[in-house]
CSV table of N, CA, C and O in Angstrom, one decimal:
chain,number,residue,atom,x,y,z
A,919,UNK,N,-3.6,66.7,19.9
A,919,UNK,CA,-4.8,67.2,20.5
A,919,UNK,C,-4.4,68.1,21.7
A,919,UNK,O,-3.6,67.7,22.5
A,920,UNK,N,-5.1,69.2,21.8
A,920,UNK,CA,-4.8,70.1,22.9
A,920,UNK,C,-5.4,69.6,24.2
A,920,UNK,O,-6.3,68.8,24.2
A,921,UNK,N,-4.9,70.1,25.3
A,921,UNK,CA,-5.4,69.7,26.6
A,921,UNK,C,-6.7,70.5,26.8
A,921,UNK,O,-6.9,71.6,26.3
A,922,UNK,N,-7.6,70.0,27.6
A,922,UNK,CA,-8.9,70.7,27.8
A,922,UNK,C,-8.7,72.0,28.5
A,922,UNK,O,-7.8,72.2,29.3
A,923,UNK,N,-9.6,72.9,28.3
A,923,UNK,CA,-9.6,74.2,28.9
A,923,UNK,C,-10.0,74.0,30.4
A,923,UNK,O,-10.4,73.0,30.9
A,924,UNK,N,-9.9,75.1,31.2
A,924,UNK,CA,-10.1,75.1,32.6
A,924,UNK,C,-11.5,74.5,33.0
A,924,UNK,O,-11.7,73.6,33.8
A,925,UNK,N,-12.6,75.1,32.3
A,925,UNK,CA,-13.9,74.6,32.7
A,925,UNK,C,-14.2,73.2,32.2
A,925,UNK,O,-14.8,72.4,33.0
A,926,UNK,N,-13.7,72.8,31.1
A,926,UNK,CA,-13.9,71.5,30.6
A,926,UNK,C,-13.1,70.5,31.5
A,926,UNK,O,-13.5,69.4,31.9
A,927,UNK,N,-11.9,70.9,31.9
A,927,UNK,CA,-11.0,70.1,32.8
A,927,UNK,C,-11.7,69.9,34.1
A,927,UNK,O,-11.7,68.8,34.7
A,928,UNK,N,-12.4,70.9,34.7
A,928,UNK,CA,-13.1,70.8,35.9
A,928,UNK,C,-14.3,69.8,35.8
A,928,UNK,O,-14.5,69.0,36.7
A,929,UNK,N,-15.0,69.8,34.7
A,929,UNK,CA,-16.1,68.9,34.4
A,929,UNK,C,-15.5,67.5,34.4
A,929,UNK,O,-16.1,66.6,35.0
A,930,UNK,N,-14.4,67.3,33.7
A,930,UNK,CA,-13.8,66.0,33.5
A,930,UNK,C,-13.4,65.5,34.9
A,930,UNK,O,-13.6,64.3,35.3
A,931,UNK,N,-12.7,66.3,35.7
A,931,UNK,CA,-12.3,65.9,37.0
A,931,UNK,C,-13.5,65.6,37.9
A,931,UNK,O,-13.4,64.6,38.7
A,932,UNK,N,-14.5,66.3,37.9
A,932,UNK,CA,-15.7,66.1,38.7
A,932,UNK,C,-16.3,64.7,38.3
A,932,UNK,O,-16.6,63.9,39.2
A,933,UNK,N,-16.4,64.4,37.1
A,933,UNK,CA,-17.0,63.1,36.6
A,933,UNK,C,-16.0,62.0,36.9
A,933,UNK,O,-16.5,60.8,37.1
A,934,UNK,N,-14.8,62.2,36.8
A,934,UNK,CA,-13.8,61.1,37.0
A,934,UNK,C,-13.6,60.7,38.5
A,934,UNK,O,-13.0,59.7,38.8
A,935,UNK,N,-14.1,61.5,39.4
A,935,UNK,CA,-14.0,61.2,40.8
A,935,UNK,C,-14.7,59.9,41.1
A,935,UNK,O,-14.3,59.2,42.0
A,936,UNK,N,-15.8,59.7,40.5
A,936,UNK,CA,-16.7,58.5,40.7
A,936,UNK,C,-17.2,58.1,39.3
A,936,UNK,O,-18.3,58.4,39.0
A,937,UNK,N,-16.5,57.3,38.6
A,937,UNK,CA,-16.8,56.9,37.2
A,937,UNK,C,-18.2,56.3,37.1
A,937,UNK,O,-19.0,56.7,36.2
A,938,UNK,N,-18.5,55.3,37.9
A,938,UNK,CA,-19.8,54.6,37.8
A,938,UNK,C,-20.9,55.3,38.5
A,938,UNK,O,-22.1,54.9,38.5
A,939,UNK,N,-20.6,56.5,39.2
A,939,UNK,CA,-21.7,57.2,39.9
A,939,UNK,C,-22.3,58.3,39.2
A,939,UNK,O,-22.3,58.4,38.0
A,940,UNK,N,-23.0,59.1,39.9
A,940,UNK,CA,-23.8,60.2,39.4
A,940,UNK,C,-23.2,61.5,40.0
A,940,UNK,O,-22.7,61.5,41.2
A,941,UNK,N,-23.4,62.6,39.3
A,941,UNK,CA,-23.1,63.9,39.8
A,941,UNK,C,-24.3,64.7,39.9
A,941,UNK,O,-25.2,64.7,38.9
A,942,UNK,N,-24.5,65.5,40.9
A,942,UNK,CA,-25.7,66.3,41.1
A,942,UNK,C,-25.8,67.3,39.9
A,942,UNK,O,-24.8,67.9,39.5
A,943,UNK,N,-27.0,67.5,39.5
A,943,UNK,CA,-27.3,68.4,38.4
A,943,UNK,C,-26.8,69.8,38.8
A,943,UNK,O,-26.2,70.5,37.9
A,944,UNK,N,-26.9,70.2,40.0
A,944,UNK,CA,-26.4,71.6,40.4
A,944,UNK,C,-24.9,71.7,40.3
A,944,UNK,O,-24.4,72.7,40.0
A,945,UNK,N,-24.2,70.6,40.7
A,945,UNK,CA,-22.7,70.6,40.6
A,945,UNK,C,-22.3,70.7,39.1
A,945,UNK,O,-21.3,71.5,38.8
A,946,UNK,N,-23.0,70.1,38.2
A,946,UNK,CA,-22.6,70.1,36.8
A,946,UNK,C,-23.0,71.5,36.2
A,946,UNK,O,-22.2,72.1,35.5
A,947,UNK,N,-24.1,72.0,36.6
A,947,UNK,CA,-24.6,73.3,36.0
A,947,UNK,C,-23.8,74.5,36.5
A,947,UNK,O,-23.8,75.5,35.8
A,948,UNK,N,-23.0,74.3,37.6
A,948,UNK,CA,-22.1,75.4,38.1
A,948,UNK,C,-21.0,75.6,37.0
A,948,UNK,O,-20.5,76.7,36.9
A,949,UNK,N,-20.7,74.6,36.3
A,949,UNK,CA,-19.6,74.7,35.3
A,949,UNK,C,-20.0,75.1,33.9
A,949,UNK,O,-19.2,75.3,33.0
A,950,UNK,N,-21.3,75.1,33.7
A,950,UNK,CA,-21.9,75.4,32.4
A,950,UNK,C,-22.3,76.8,32.2
A,950,UNK,O,-22.5,77.5,33.2
A,951,UNK,N,-22.3,77.3,31.0
A,951,UNK,CA,-22.0,76.6,29.7
A,951,UNK,C,-20.5,76.5,29.5
A,951,UNK,O,-19.8,77.4,29.9
A,952,UNK,N,-20.1,75.5,28.8
A,952,UNK,CA,-18.7,75.4,28.4
A,952,UNK,C,-18.8,75.6,26.9
A,952,UNK,O,-19.5,74.9,26.1
A,953,UNK,N,-18.0,76.6,26.4
A,953,UNK,CA,-18.0,76.9,25.0
A,953,UNK,C,-16.6,77.3,24.6
A,953,UNK,O,-16.3,78.4,24.2
A,954,UNK,N,-15.7,76.3,24.6
A,954,UNK,CA,-14.3,76.5,24.2
A,954,UNK,C,-13.7,75.1,23.8
A,954,UNK,O,-14.4,74.1,24.0
A,955,UNK,N,-12.5,75.1,23.3
A,955,UNK,CA,-11.9,73.9,22.8
A,955,UNK,C,-12.7,73.2,21.8
A,955,UNK,O,-12.7,72.0,21.7
A,956,UNK,N,-13.5,74.0,21.0
A,956,UNK,CA,-14.5,73.4,20.0
A,956,UNK,C,-15.6,72.6,20.7
A,956,UNK,O,-16.4,72.0,20.0
A,957,UNK,N,-15.7,72.6,22.0
A,957,UNK,CA,-16.8,72.0,22.7
A,957,UNK,C,-17.9,73.0,23.0
A,957,UNK,O,-17.6,74.1,23.3
A,958,UNK,N,-19.1,72.5,23.0
A,958,UNK,CA,-20.2,73.3,23.5
A,958,UNK,C,-21.0,72.3,24.4
A,958,UNK,O,-21.5,71.3,23.9
A,959,UNK,N,-21.1,72.6,25.7
A,959,UNK,CA,-21.8,71.8,26.6
A,959,UNK,C,-22.7,72.6,27.5
A,959,UNK,O,-22.3,73.6,28.1
A,960,UNK,N,-24.0,72.3,27.4
A,960,UNK,CA,-25.0,73.1,28.2
A,960,UNK,C,-26.2,72.2,28.4
A,960,UNK,O,-26.3,71.1,27.8
A,961,UNK,N,-27.1,72.7,29.2
A,961,UNK,CA,-28.4,72.0,29.4
A,961,UNK,C,-29.4,72.5,28.4
A,961,UNK,O,-29.4,73.7,28.0
A,962,UNK,N,-30.3,71.6,28.1
A,962,UNK,CA,-31.5,72.0,27.2
A,962,UNK,C,-32.6,71.1,27.7
A,962,UNK,O,-32.5,69.9,27.6
A,963,UNK,N,-33.7,71.7,28.1
A,963,UNK,CA,-34.8,71.0,28.7
A,963,UNK,C,-34.3,70.1,29.9
A,963,UNK,O,-33.7,70.7,30.8
A,964,UNK,N,-34.5,68.8,29.8
A,964,UNK,CA,-34.0,68.0,30.9
A,964,UNK,C,-32.8,67.1,30.5
A,964,UNK,O,-32.6,66.0,31.0
A,965,UNK,N,-32.0,67.7,29.7
A,965,UNK,CA,-30.8,66.9,29.2
A,965,UNK,C,-29.6,67.8,29.1
A,965,UNK,O,-29.7,69.0,29.0
A,966,UNK,N,-28.5,67.2,29.1
A,966,UNK,CA,-27.2,67.8,28.9
A,966,UNK,C,-26.8,67.5,27.5
A,966,UNK,O,-26.8,66.4,27.1
A,967,UNK,N,-26.5,68.6,26.7
A,967,UNK,CA,-26.1,68.4,25.3
A,967,UNK,C,-24.6,68.6,25.2
A,967,UNK,O,-24.0,69.5,25.8
A,968,UNK,N,-23.9,67.8,24.4
A,968,UNK,CA,-22.5,67.9,24.2
A,968,UNK,C,-22.2,67.9,22.7
A,968,UNK,O,-22.6,66.9,22.0
A,969,UNK,N,-21.6,69.0,22.3
A,969,UNK,CA,-21.3,69.1,20.9
A,969,UNK,C,-19.8,69.4,20.7
A,969,UNK,O,-19.2,70.0,21.6
A,970,UNK,N,-19.3,68.9,19.6
A,970,UNK,CA,-17.9,69.2,19.3
A,970,UNK,C,-17.8,69.6,17.9
A,970,UNK,O,-18.3,68.9,17.0
A,971,UNK,N,-17.2,70.7,17.6
A,971,UNK,CA,-17.2,71.3,16.2
A,971,UNK,C,-18.6,71.4,15.7
A,971,UNK,O,-18.8,71.1,14.5
A,972,UNK,N,-19.5,71.9,16.5
A,972,UNK,CA,-20.9,72.1,16.1
A,972,UNK,C,-21.6,70.8,15.7
A,972,UNK,O,-22.7,70.8,15.1
A,973,UNK,N,-21.0,69.6,16.0
A,973,UNK,CA,-21.6,68.3,15.7
A,973,UNK,C,-22.1,67.7,17.0
A,973,UNK,O,-21.3,67.6,18.0
A,974,UNK,N,-23.3,67.3,17.1
A,974,UNK,CA,-23.8,66.7,18.4
A,974,UNK,C,-23.2,65.4,18.6
A,974,UNK,O,-23.2,64.4,17.8
A,975,UNK,N,-22.5,65.3,19.8
A,975,UNK,CA,-21.9,64.0,20.2
A,975,UNK,C,-22.9,63.1,20.9
A,975,UNK,O,-22.9,61.9,20.8
A,976,UNK,N,-23.8,63.8,21.6
A,976,UNK,CA,-24.9,63.1,22.3
A,976,UNK,C,-25.5,63.9,23.4
A,976,UNK,O,-25.1,65.0,23.7
A,977,UNK,N,-26.5,63.3,24.0
A,977,UNK,CA,-27.3,63.9,25.1
A,977,UNK,C,-27.2,63.0,26.3
A,977,UNK,O,-27.3,61.8,26.1
A,978,UNK,N,-27.2,63.6,27.4
A,978,UNK,CA,-27.3,62.8,28.7
A,978,UNK,C,-28.6,63.3,29.4
A,978,UNK,O,-28.7,64.5,29.7
A,979,UNK,N,-29.5,62.4,29.6
A,979,UNK,CA,-30.7,62.7,30.3
A,979,UNK,C,-30.5,62.7,31.8
A,979,UNK,O,-29.8,61.9,32.3
A,980,UNK,N,-31.3,63.6,32.5
A,980,UNK,CA,-31.2,63.7,33.9
A,980,UNK,C,-31.9,62.4,34.5
A,980,UNK,O,-32.8,61.9,34.0
A,981,UNK,N,-31.3,61.9,35.6
A,981,UNK,CA,-31.8,60.8,36.3
A,981,UNK,C,-31.8,61.1,37.8
A,981,UNK,O,-30.7,61.3,38.4
A,982,UNK,N,-32.9,61.2,38.4
A,982,UNK,CA,-33.1,61.5,39.8
A,982,UNK,C,-32.2,62.8,40.2
A,982,UNK,O,-31.5,62.8,41.2
A,983,UNK,N,-32.4,63.8,39.4
A,983,UNK,CA,-31.7,65.1,39.6
A,983,UNK,C,-30.2,65.0,39.5
A,983,UNK,O,-29.5,65.8,40.1
A,984,UNK,N,-29.7,64.0,38.8
A,984,UNK,CA,-28.2,63.8,38.6
A,984,UNK,C,-27.9,63.3,37.2
A,984,UNK,O,-28.8,62.9,36.5
A,985,UNK,N,-26.7,63.5,36.8
A,985,UNK,CA,-26.2,63.0,35.5
A,985,UNK,C,-25.2,61.9,35.7
A,985,UNK,O,-24.4,61.9,36.7
A,986,UNK,N,-25.2,61.0,34.8
A,986,UNK,CA,-24.2,59.9,34.8
A,986,UNK,C,-22.8,60.3,34.5
A,986,UNK,O,-22.6,60.8,33.4
A,987,UNK,N,-21.9,60.1,35.4
A,987,UNK,CA,-20.5,60.6,35.1
A,987,UNK,C,-19.9,59.8,33.9
A,987,UNK,O,-19.3,60.4,33.1
A,988,UNK,N,-20.1,58.5,33.9
A,988,UNK,CA,-19.6,57.7,32.8
A,988,UNK,C,-20.1,58.1,31.5
A,988,UNK,O,-19.3,58.2,30.5
A,989,UNK,N,-21.4,58.4,31.4
A,989,UNK,CA,-22.0,58.8,30.1
A,989,UNK,C,-21.4,60.1,29.6
A,989,UNK,O,-21.1,60.3,28.4
A,990,UNK,N,-21.2,61.1,30.5
A,990,UNK,CA,-20.6,62.3,30.2
A,990,UNK,C,-19.2,62.1,29.7
A,990,UNK,O,-18.8,62.6,28.6
A,991,UNK,N,-18.4,61.4,30.4
A,991,UNK,CA,-17.0,61.1,30.1
A,991,UNK,C,-16.8,60.4,28.7
A,991,UNK,O,-15.9,60.7,28.0
A,992,UNK,N,-17.7,59.4,28.5
A,992,UNK,CA,-17.6,58.7,27.2
A,992,UNK,C,-17.8,59.6,26.0
A,992,UNK,O,-17.0,59.5,25.0
A,993,UNK,N,-18.6,60.6,26.1
A,993,UNK,CA,-18.8,61.5,25.0
A,993,UNK,C,-17.7,62.5,24.9
A,993,UNK,O,-17.2,62.7,23.8
A,994,UNK,N,-17.2,63.0,26.0
A,994,UNK,CA,-16.1,63.9,25.9
A,994,UNK,C,-14.7,63.3,25.5
A,994,UNK,O,-14.0,63.8,24.7
A,995,UNK,N,-14.4,62.1,26.1
A,995,UNK,CA,-13.1,61.5,25.9
A,995,UNK,C,-13.0,60.9,24.5
A,995,UNK,O,-11.9,60.6,24.1
A,996,UNK,N,-14.1,60.6,23.8
A,996,UNK,CA,-14.0,60.0,22.5
A,996,UNK,C,-13.3,61.0,21.6
A,996,UNK,O,-12.6,60.6,20.6
A,997,UNK,N,-13.4,62.3,21.8
A,997,UNK,CA,-12.7,63.3,21.0
A,997,UNK,C,-11.2,63.2,21.2
A,997,UNK,O,-10.4,63.5,20.3
A,998,UNK,N,-10.8,62.8,22.4
A,998,UNK,CA,-9.3,62.6,22.7
A,998,UNK,C,-8.8,61.2,22.5
A,998,UNK,O,-7.8,60.8,22.9
A,999,UNK,N,-9.6,60.4,21.8
A,999,UNK,CA,-9.3,59.0,21.5
A,999,UNK,C,-9.1,58.2,22.7
A,999,UNK,O,-8.2,57.3,22.8
A,1000,UNK,N,-9.8,58.4,23.8
A,1000,UNK,CA,-9.8,57.6,25.0
A,1000,UNK,C,-11.1,56.9,25.1
A,1000,UNK,O,-12.2,57.5,25.1
A,1001,UNK,N,-11.0,55.6,25.3
A,1001,UNK,CA,-12.2,54.7,25.5
A,1001,UNK,C,-11.9,53.5,26.4
A,1001,UNK,O,-10.7,53.4,26.8
A,1002,UNK,N,-12.8,52.7,26.6
A,1002,UNK,CA,-12.7,51.5,27.4
A,1002,UNK,C,-13.4,50.4,26.7
A,1002,UNK,O,-14.4,50.6,26.0
A,1003,UNK,N,-13.0,49.1,27.0
A,1003,UNK,CA,-13.7,48.0,26.3
A,1003,UNK,C,-15.0,47.6,26.9
A,1003,UNK,O,-15.9,47.2,26.2
A,1004,UNK,N,-15.1,47.6,28.3
A,1004,UNK,CA,-16.3,47.2,29.0
A,1004,UNK,C,-16.3,47.9,30.3
A,1004,UNK,O,-15.3,48.6,30.7
A,1005,UNK,N,-17.3,47.7,31.1
A,1005,UNK,CA,-17.4,48.4,32.4
A,1005,UNK,C,-16.9,47.5,33.6
A,1005,UNK,O,-17.3,47.8,34.7
A,1006,UNK,N,-16.0,46.6,33.3
A,1006,UNK,CA,-15.4,45.9,34.4
A,1006,UNK,C,-14.4,46.8,35.1
A,1006,UNK,O,-13.9,47.7,34.5
A,1007,UNK,N,-14.2,46.5,36.4
A,1007,UNK,CA,-13.4,47.4,37.2
A,1007,UNK,C,-12.0,47.7,36.7
A,1007,UNK,O,-11.5,48.8,36.7
A,1008,UNK,N,-11.3,46.6,36.2
A,1008,UNK,CA,-10.0,46.8,35.6
A,1008,UNK,C,-10.0,47.8,34.4
A,1008,UNK,O,-9.1,48.6,34.3
A,1009,UNK,N,-10.9,47.6,33.6
A,1009,UNK,CA,-11.0,48.5,32.4
A,1009,UNK,C,-11.3,49.9,32.8
A,1009,UNK,O,-10.8,50.9,32.2
A,1010,UNK,N,-12.2,50.1,33.8
A,1010,UNK,CA,-12.5,51.4,34.3
A,1010,UNK,C,-11.3,52.1,34.9
A,1010,UNK,O,-11.1,53.3,34.8
A,1011,UNK,N,-10.4,51.3,35.6
A,1011,UNK,CA,-9.2,51.9,36.2
A,1011,UNK,C,-8.3,52.3,35.1
A,1011,UNK,O,-7.7,53.4,35.2
A,1012,UNK,N,-8.1,51.5,34.1
A,1012,UNK,CA,-7.3,51.9,32.9
A,1012,UNK,C,-7.8,53.2,32.3
A,1012,UNK,O,-7.0,54.0,31.9
A,1013,UNK,N,-9.1,53.2,32.1
A,1013,UNK,CA,-9.8,54.4,31.5
A,1013,UNK,C,-9.5,55.6,32.3
A,1013,UNK,O,-9.1,56.7,31.8
A,1014,UNK,N,-9.7,55.5,33.7
A,1014,UNK,CA,-9.4,56.7,34.5
A,1014,UNK,C,-8.0,57.1,34.4
A,1014,UNK,O,-7.6,58.3,34.4
A,1015,UNK,N,-7.0,56.2,34.4
A,1015,UNK,CA,-5.6,56.5,34.2
A,1015,UNK,C,-5.3,57.2,32.9
A,1015,UNK,O,-4.5,58.2,32.9
A,1016,UNK,N,-6.0,56.8,31.9
A,1016,UNK,CA,-5.8,57.5,30.6
A,1016,UNK,C,-6.3,58.9,30.7
A,1016,UNK,O,-5.7,59.8,30.1
A,1017,UNK,N,-7.4,59.1,31.3
A,1017,UNK,CA,-8.0,60.5,31.5
A,1017,UNK,C,-7.0,61.3,32.3
A,1017,UNK,O,-6.7,62.5,32.0
A,1018,UNK,N,-6.5,60.8,33.4
A,1018,UNK,CA,-5.5,61.5,34.2
A,1018,UNK,C,-4.3,61.9,33.4
A,1018,UNK,O,-3.8,63.0,33.5
A,1019,UNK,N,-3.8,61.0,32.6
A,1019,UNK,CA,-2.6,61.3,31.8
A,1019,UNK,C,-2.9,62.4,30.8
A,1019,UNK,O,-2.1,63.2,30.5
A,1020,UNK,N,-4.1,62.4,30.2
A,1020,UNK,CA,-4.5,63.4,29.3
A,1020,UNK,C,-4.5,64.8,30.0
A,1020,UNK,O,-4.1,65.8,29.4
A,1021,UNK,N,-4.9,64.9,31.2
A,1021,UNK,CA,-5.0,66.1,31.9
A,1021,UNK,C,-3.7,66.7,32.4
A,1021,UNK,O,-3.6,67.8,32.7
A,1022,UNK,N,-2.7,65.8,32.5
A,1022,UNK,CA,-1.4,66.3,33.0
A,1022,UNK,C,-0.6,67.1,31.9
A,1022,UNK,O,-0.7,67.0,30.8
Protein backbone atom coordinates (compact mmCIF):
# COMPACT_ATOMS: atom_id res chain seq x y z
CA UNK A 1 0.00 0.00 0.00
CA UNK A 2 1.31 3.42 -0.93
CA UNK A 3 1.79 6.16 1.61
CA UNK A 4 -0.84 8.91 1.64
CA UNK A 5 -0.41 11.97 -0.57
CA UNK A 6 0.38 15.38 0.92
CA UNK A 7 -3.21 16.60 1.37
CA UNK A 8 -4.45 13.27 2.69
CA UNK A 9 -1.45 13.11 5.01
CA UNK A 10 -2.27 16.58 6.38
CA UNK A 11 -5.86 15.51 7.06
CA UNK A 12 -4.67 12.38 8.86
CA UNK A 13 -2.20 14.41 10.95
CA UNK A 14 -4.85 16.98 11.85
CA UNK A 15 -7.26 14.28 12.99
CA UNK A 16 -4.66 12.24 14.86
CA UNK A 17 -3.61 15.23 17.02
CA UNK A 18 -6.72 14.62 19.15
CA UNK A 19 -8.23 11.23 18.36
CA UNK A 20 -11.29 11.48 20.59
CA UNK A 21 -11.85 15.15 19.84
CA UNK A 22 -13.32 17.24 17.08
CA UNK A 23 -11.78 19.34 14.32
CA UNK A 24 -13.35 22.57 13.19
CA UNK A 25 -15.23 22.39 9.92
CA UNK A 26 -13.14 25.29 8.59
CA UNK A 27 -9.85 23.49 9.38
CA UNK A 28 -11.00 20.35 7.56
CA UNK A 29 -12.40 22.26 4.59
CA UNK A 30 -9.05 24.05 4.04
CA UNK A 31 -7.65 20.67 2.97
CA UNK A 32 -10.55 19.74 0.71
CA UNK A 33 -11.24 18.49 -1.85
CA UNK A 34 -8.86 15.56 -1.74
CA UNK A 35 -8.91 13.63 -4.97
CA UNK A 36 -5.79 11.45 -5.10
CA UNK A 37 -4.46 8.06 -3.96
CA UNK A 38 -7.81 6.70 -5.15
CA UNK A 39 -9.46 8.72 -2.36
CA UNK A 40 -12.13 11.32 -2.87
CA UNK A 41 -12.95 13.39 0.21
CA UNK A 42 -15.18 16.46 0.09
CA UNK A 43 -18.21 18.02 1.72
CA UNK A 44 -21.74 17.53 0.49
CA UNK A 45 -24.61 19.31 2.21
CA UNK A 46 -23.82 18.99 5.95
CA UNK A 47 -21.59 15.96 5.75
CA UNK A 48 -18.10 14.89 4.81
CA UNK A 49 -18.06 12.12 2.21
CA UNK A 50 -15.17 9.70 1.93
CA UNK A 51 -14.81 7.47 -1.12
CA UNK A 52 -12.08 5.04 -2.10
CA UNK A 53 -11.91 3.67 -5.66
CA UNK A 54 -15.27 5.37 -6.31
CA UNK A 55 -16.85 3.29 -3.52
CA UNK A 56 -18.43 5.16 -0.62
CA UNK A 57 -16.63 4.30 2.62
CA UNK A 58 -18.94 6.48 4.66
CA UNK A 59 -20.21 9.89 5.65
CA UNK A 60 -19.37 11.97 8.69
CA UNK A 61 -22.07 14.39 9.75
CA UNK A 62 -21.18 17.79 11.13
CA UNK A 63 -21.62 18.21 14.90
CA UNK A 64 -21.57 21.72 16.40
CA UNK A 65 -19.63 23.03 13.39
CA UNK A 66 -16.99 20.27 13.83
CA UNK A 67 -16.22 16.79 12.54
CA UNK A 68 -15.24 13.81 14.67
CA UNK A 69 -11.55 13.03 14.23
CA UNK A 70 -11.95 9.38 15.16
CA UNK A 71 -14.79 8.84 12.68
CA UNK A 72 -12.73 10.36 9.86
CA UNK A 73 -9.68 8.27 10.73
CA UNK A 74 -11.67 5.03 11.03
CA UNK A 75 -12.85 5.39 7.44
CA UNK A 76 -9.48 6.41 6.00
CA UNK A 77 -7.29 3.95 7.90
CA UNK A 78 -9.42 0.91 7.07
CA UNK A 79 -7.95 1.17 3.55
CA UNK A 80 -4.49 0.81 5.09
CA UNK A 81 -5.62 -2.15 7.28
CA UNK A 82 -5.25 -0.12 10.46
CA UNK A 83 -7.95 -0.47 13.09
CA UNK A 84 -8.49 -0.67 16.83
CA UNK A 85 -10.49 -3.04 19.06
CA UNK A 86 -12.26 -0.50 21.25
CA UNK A 87 -12.04 3.10 22.39
CA UNK A 88 -10.06 2.45 25.58
CA UNK A 89 -7.02 4.67 25.98
CA UNK A 90 -4.45 1.90 25.47
CA UNK A 91 -6.09 0.78 22.22
CA UNK A 92 -6.22 4.38 20.96
CA UNK A 93 -2.53 4.87 21.75
CA UNK A 94 -1.71 1.71 19.77
CA UNK A 95 -3.96 2.95 16.94
CA UNK A 96 -2.23 6.35 16.87
CA UNK A 97 1.18 4.63 16.80
CA UNK A 98 0.12 2.50 13.81
CA UNK A 99 -1.02 5.65 12.01
CA UNK A 100 2.31 7.34 12.77
CA UNK A 101 4.25 4.35 11.45
CA UNK A 102 2.17 4.38 8.25
CA UNK A 103 3.05 8.04 7.67
CA UNK A 104 6.80 7.53 8.13
